[in-house]
Short mmCIF file of C-alpha atoms in Angstrom, two decimals:
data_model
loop_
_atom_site.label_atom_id
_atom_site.label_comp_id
_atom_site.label_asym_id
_atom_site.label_seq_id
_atom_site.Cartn_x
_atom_site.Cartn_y
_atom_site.Cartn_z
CA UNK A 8 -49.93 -82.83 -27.73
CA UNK A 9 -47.59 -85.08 -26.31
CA UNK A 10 -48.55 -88.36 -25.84
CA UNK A 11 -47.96 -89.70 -21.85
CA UNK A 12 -47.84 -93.79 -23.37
CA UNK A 13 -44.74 -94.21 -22.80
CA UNK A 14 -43.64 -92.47 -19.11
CA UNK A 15 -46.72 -94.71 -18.08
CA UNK A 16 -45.08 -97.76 -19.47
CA UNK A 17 -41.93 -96.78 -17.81
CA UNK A 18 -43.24 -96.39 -14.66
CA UNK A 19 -45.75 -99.77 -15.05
CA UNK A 20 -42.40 -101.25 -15.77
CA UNK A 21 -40.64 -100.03 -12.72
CA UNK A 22 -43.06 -101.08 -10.50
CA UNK A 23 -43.28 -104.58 -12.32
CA UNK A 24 -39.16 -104.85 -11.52
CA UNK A 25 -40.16 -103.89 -8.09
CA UNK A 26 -42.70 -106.97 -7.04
CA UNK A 27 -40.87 -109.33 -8.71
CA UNK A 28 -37.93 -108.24 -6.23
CA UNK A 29 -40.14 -108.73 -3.28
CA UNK A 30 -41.94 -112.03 -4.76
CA UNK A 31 -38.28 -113.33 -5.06
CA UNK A 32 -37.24 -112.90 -1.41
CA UNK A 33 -38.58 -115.82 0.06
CA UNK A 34 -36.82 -117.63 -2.66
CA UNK A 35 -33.93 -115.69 -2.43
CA UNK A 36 -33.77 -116.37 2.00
CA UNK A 37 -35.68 -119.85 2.39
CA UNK A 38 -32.05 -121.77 2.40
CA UNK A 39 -30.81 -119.03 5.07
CA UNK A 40 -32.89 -120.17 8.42
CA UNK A 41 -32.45 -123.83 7.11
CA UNK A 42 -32.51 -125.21 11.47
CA UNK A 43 -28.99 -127.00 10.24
CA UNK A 44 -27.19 -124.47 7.71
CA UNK A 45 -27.41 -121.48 9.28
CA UNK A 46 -26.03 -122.78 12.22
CA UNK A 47 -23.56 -124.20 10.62
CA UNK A 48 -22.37 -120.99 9.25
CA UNK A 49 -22.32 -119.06 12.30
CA UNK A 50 -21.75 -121.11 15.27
CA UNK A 51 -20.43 -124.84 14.05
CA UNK A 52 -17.45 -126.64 16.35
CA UNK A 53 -15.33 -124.78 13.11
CA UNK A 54 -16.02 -121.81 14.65
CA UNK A 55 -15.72 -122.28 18.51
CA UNK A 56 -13.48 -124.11 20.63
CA UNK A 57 -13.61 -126.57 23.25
CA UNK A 58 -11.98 -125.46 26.66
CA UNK A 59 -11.36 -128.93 28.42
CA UNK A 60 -10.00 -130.92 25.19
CA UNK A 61 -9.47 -133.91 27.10
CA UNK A 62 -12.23 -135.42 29.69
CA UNK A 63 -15.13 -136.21 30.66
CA UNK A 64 -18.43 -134.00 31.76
CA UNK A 65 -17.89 -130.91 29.22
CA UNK A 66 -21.16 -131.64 27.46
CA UNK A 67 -23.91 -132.96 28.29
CA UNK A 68 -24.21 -136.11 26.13
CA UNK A 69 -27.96 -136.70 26.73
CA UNK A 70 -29.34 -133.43 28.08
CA UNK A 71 -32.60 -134.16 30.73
CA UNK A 72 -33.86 -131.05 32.21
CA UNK A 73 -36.33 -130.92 35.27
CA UNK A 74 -38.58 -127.75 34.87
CA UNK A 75 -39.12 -125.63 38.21
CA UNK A 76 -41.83 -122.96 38.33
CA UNK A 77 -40.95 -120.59 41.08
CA UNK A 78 -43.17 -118.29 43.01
CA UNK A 79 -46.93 -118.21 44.01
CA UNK A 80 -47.74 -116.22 40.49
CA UNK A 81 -47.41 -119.90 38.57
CA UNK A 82 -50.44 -121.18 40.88
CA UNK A 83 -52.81 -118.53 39.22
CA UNK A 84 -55.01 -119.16 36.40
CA UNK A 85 -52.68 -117.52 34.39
CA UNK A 86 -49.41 -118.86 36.05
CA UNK A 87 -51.42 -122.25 35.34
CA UNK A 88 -51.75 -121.45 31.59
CA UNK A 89 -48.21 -120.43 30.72
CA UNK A 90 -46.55 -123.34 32.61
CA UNK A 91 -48.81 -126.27 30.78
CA UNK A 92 -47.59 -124.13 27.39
CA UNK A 93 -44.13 -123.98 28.57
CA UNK A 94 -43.96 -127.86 29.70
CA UNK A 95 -45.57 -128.54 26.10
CA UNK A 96 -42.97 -126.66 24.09
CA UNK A 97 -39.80 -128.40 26.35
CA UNK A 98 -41.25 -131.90 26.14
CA UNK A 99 -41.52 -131.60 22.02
CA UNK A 100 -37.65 -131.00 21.35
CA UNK A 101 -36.81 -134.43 22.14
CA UNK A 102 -35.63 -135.54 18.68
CA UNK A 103 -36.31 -132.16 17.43
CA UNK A 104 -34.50 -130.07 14.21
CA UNK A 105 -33.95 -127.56 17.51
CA UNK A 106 -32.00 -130.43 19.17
CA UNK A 107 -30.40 -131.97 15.90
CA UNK A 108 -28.67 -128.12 15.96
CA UNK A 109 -25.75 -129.17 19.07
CA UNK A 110 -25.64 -132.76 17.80
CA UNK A 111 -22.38 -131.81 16.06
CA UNK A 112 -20.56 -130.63 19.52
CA UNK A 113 -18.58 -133.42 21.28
CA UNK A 114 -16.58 -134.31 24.30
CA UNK A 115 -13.31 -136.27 24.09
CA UNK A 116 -13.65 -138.33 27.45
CA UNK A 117 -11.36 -141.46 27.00
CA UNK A 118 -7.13 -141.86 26.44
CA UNK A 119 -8.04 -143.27 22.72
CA UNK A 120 -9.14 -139.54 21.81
CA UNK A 121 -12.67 -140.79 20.54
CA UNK A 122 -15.20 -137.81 20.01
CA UNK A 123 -18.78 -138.22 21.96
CA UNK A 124 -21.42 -136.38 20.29
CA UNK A 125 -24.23 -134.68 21.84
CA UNK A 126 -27.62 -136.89 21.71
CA UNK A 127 -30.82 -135.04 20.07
CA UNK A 128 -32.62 -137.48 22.46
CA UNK A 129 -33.30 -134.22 25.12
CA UNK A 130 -35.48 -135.26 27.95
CA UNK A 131 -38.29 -133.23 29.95
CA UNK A 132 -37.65 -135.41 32.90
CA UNK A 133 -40.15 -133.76 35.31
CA UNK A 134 -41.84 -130.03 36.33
CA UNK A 135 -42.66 -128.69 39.80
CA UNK A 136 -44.12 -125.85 41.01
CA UNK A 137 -42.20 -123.86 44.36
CA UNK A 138 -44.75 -121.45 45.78
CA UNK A 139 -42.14 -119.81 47.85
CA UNK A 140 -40.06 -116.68 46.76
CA UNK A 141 -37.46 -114.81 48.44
CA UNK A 142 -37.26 -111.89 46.61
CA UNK A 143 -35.34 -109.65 48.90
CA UNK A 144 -32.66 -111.48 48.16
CA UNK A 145 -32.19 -111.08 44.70
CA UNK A 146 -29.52 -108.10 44.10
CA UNK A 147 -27.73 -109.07 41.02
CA UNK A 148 -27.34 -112.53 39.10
CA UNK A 149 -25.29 -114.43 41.56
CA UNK A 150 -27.90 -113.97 44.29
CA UNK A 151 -30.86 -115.13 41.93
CA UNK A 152 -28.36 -118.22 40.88
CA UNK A 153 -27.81 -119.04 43.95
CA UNK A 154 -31.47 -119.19 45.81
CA UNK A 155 -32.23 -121.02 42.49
CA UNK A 156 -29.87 -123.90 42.67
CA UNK A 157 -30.95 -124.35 46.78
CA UNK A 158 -34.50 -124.41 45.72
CA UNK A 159 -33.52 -126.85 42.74
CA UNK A 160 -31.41 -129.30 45.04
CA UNK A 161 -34.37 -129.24 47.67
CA UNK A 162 -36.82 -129.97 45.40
CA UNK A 163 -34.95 -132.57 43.47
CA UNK A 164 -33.96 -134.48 46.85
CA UNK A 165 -37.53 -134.02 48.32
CA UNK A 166 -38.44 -136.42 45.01
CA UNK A 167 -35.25 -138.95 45.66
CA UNK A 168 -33.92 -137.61 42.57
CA UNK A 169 -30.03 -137.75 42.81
CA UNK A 170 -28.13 -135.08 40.22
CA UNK A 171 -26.20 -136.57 37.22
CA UNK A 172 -23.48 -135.05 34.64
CA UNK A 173 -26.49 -134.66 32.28
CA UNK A 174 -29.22 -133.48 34.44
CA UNK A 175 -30.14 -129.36 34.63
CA UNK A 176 -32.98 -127.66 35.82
CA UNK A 177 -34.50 -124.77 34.28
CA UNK A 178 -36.32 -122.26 36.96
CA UNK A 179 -38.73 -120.39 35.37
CA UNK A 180 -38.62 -117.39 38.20
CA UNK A 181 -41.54 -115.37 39.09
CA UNK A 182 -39.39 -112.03 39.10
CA UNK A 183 -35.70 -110.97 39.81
CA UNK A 184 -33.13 -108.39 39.79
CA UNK A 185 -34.34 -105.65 37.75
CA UNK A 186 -31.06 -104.14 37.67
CA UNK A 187 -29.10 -107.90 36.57
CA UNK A 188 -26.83 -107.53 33.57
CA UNK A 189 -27.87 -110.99 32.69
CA UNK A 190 -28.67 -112.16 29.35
CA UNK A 191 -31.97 -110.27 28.04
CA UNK A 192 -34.19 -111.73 24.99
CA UNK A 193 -37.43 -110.06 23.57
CA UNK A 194 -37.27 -106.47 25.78
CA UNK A 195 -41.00 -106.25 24.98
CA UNK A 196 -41.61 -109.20 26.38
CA UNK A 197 -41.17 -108.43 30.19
CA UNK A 198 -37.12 -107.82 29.43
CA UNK A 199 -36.59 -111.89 29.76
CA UNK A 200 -33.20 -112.65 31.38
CA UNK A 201 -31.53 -115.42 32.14
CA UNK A 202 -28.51 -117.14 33.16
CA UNK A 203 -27.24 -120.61 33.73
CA UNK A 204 -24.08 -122.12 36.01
CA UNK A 205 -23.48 -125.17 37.78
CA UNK A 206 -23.34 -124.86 41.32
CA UNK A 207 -22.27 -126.96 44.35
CA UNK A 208 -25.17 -125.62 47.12
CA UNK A 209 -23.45 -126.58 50.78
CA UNK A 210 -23.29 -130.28 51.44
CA UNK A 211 -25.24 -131.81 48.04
CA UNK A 212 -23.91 -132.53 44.88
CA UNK A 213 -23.53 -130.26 42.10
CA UNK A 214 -26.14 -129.50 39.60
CA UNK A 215 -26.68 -127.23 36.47
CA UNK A 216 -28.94 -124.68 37.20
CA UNK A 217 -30.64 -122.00 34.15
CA UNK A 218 -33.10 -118.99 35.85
CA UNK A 219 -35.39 -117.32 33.68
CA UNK A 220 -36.75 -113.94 35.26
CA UNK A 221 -38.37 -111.11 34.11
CA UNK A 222 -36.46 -108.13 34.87
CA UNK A 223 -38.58 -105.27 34.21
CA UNK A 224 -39.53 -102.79 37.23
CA UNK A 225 -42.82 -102.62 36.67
CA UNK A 226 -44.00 -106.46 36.57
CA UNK A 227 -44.09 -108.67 39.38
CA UNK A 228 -44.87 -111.59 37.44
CA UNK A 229 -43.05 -114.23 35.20
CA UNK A 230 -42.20 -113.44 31.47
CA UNK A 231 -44.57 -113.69 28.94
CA UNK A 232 -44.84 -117.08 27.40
CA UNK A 233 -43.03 -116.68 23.86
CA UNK A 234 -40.26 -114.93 25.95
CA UNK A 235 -39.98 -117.41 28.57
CA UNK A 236 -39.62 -119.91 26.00
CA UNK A 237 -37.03 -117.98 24.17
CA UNK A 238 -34.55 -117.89 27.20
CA UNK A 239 -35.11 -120.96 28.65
CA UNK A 240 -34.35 -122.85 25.42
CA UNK A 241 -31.29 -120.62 24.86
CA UNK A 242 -29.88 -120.99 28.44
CA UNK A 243 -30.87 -125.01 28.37
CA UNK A 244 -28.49 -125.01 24.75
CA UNK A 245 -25.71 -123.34 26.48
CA UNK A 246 -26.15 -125.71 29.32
CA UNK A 247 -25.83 -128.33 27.24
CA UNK A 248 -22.81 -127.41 25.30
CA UNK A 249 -20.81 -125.31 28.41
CA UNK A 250 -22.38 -126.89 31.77
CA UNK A 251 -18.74 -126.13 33.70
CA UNK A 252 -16.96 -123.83 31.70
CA UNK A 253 -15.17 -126.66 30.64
CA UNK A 254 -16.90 -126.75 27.21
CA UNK A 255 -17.58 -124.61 24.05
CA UNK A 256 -16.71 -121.04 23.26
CA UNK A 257 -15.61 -118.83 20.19
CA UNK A 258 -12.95 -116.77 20.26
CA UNK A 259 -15.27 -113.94 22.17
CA UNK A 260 -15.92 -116.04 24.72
CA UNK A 261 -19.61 -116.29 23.46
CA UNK A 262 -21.61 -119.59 23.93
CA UNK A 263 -23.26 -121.54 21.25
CA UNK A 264 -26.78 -120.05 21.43
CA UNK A 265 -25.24 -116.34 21.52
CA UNK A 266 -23.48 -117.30 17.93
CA UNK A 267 -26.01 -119.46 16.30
CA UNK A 268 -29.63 -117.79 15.38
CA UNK A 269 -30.96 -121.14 15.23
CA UNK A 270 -30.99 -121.37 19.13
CA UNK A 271 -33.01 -118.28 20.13
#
């Protein structure tokens, strides 16, 4: 009879090569989602371009964000729950590796063509909570953009609070247009959109506005709380880099948090 010794040790050995592979790959990865050189790799000033070379106001040089919770759902026990979690996770990026990721990006605003960088000092300058919510009027992205930055503006003048070139406000909407083409994150999340835009509502100043929504047709709430946070910090990023379309972009016309993993 044939001994079996040795197609055991082959396949013992086999197996051995095997979960050493899998044992390596967190050594193999761990330099990959470094919060500074993967970014650097995929969505650095290298590899994007700055649309208004010359001028002031196409960054924001030290981002403050004023967070607006829109629609009765945020003044349920739940509502309650996700917007203290929410306010939490904005208020810790100030200083943040998350923040440290745009401090490369620049604006050129003087005649002696010196670079402004982008401050990691981001600021959670304030949260509210709007009970109203006009959903019949939300059709596509413009419409939901544009209720948003009225209710913004209201609320920020009803608290003397005048808009500056480094001031946005993130509106965390109860619900939206479910048939938007907006930016989605996280589908199983409540499909998460969002989208951001300065506007100039009628007769006040103009102000960067971000609207997170959940656009699936069968919720009538807000998006979960890992997916809110997802798209608001993505759409606050681009905000920061891009507030006027006079900032960056690659060559695709994509924003810095649609290139760099690090941002979503």
């Amino acid at each position: 009879m044939r001994r079996r010794l040795p197609i055991m040790t082959f396949r013992s050995l086999l197996w051995t090569i095997l979960m050493i592979a899998i044992l390596a790959l967190p050594v193999t990865f761990a330099g990959a989602f470094d919060s500074k050189s993967a970014c650097q790799d995929t969505c650095a000033p290298a590899t994007m371009a700055l649309q208004k070379p010359y001028g002031p106001e196409a960054v924001q040089l030290k981002p403050q964000v004023y967070a607006l919770f829109w629609g009765p759902w945020w003044g349920s026990p739940q509502g309650k729950a996700e917007s203290t979690q929410l306010t939490a996770i904005l208020g810790a990026l100030h200083g943040s590796s998350y923040a440290n990721v745009l401090t490369p990006y620049y604006e050129i605003p003087g005649a002696n063509n010196q670079r402004v960088y982008v401050s990691n000092d981001w600021q959670l300058s304030g949260t509210w909570l709007d009970p109203s919510f006009p959903r019949a009027n939300f059709k596509d992205d413009g419409s939901v953009l544009d209720a948003a930055g009225k209710i913004a503006a209201d609320g920020l003048a009803a608290r003397g609070i005048s808009p500056n070139p480094d001031m946005s406000v993130l509106v965390f909407a109860q619900t939206g247009p479910h048939n938007s083409r907006g930016s989605s994150h996280l589908g199983d999340n409540y499909d998460c959109r969002g989208v951001h835009e300065t506007l100039a509502p009628p007769g006040l100043d103009s102000i960067a506005v971000s609207v997170v929504w959940s656009g699936h047709p069968k919720t009538d709430r807000a998006c979960n709380t890992k997916a809110a946070s997802i798209t608001a910090t993505h759409e606050w990023a681009e905000t920061i880099a891009n507030p006027s379309d006079a900032g960056w972009f690659d060559k695709y016309s994509q924003e810095v948090a649609d290139e760099c993993t690090n941002l979503n």
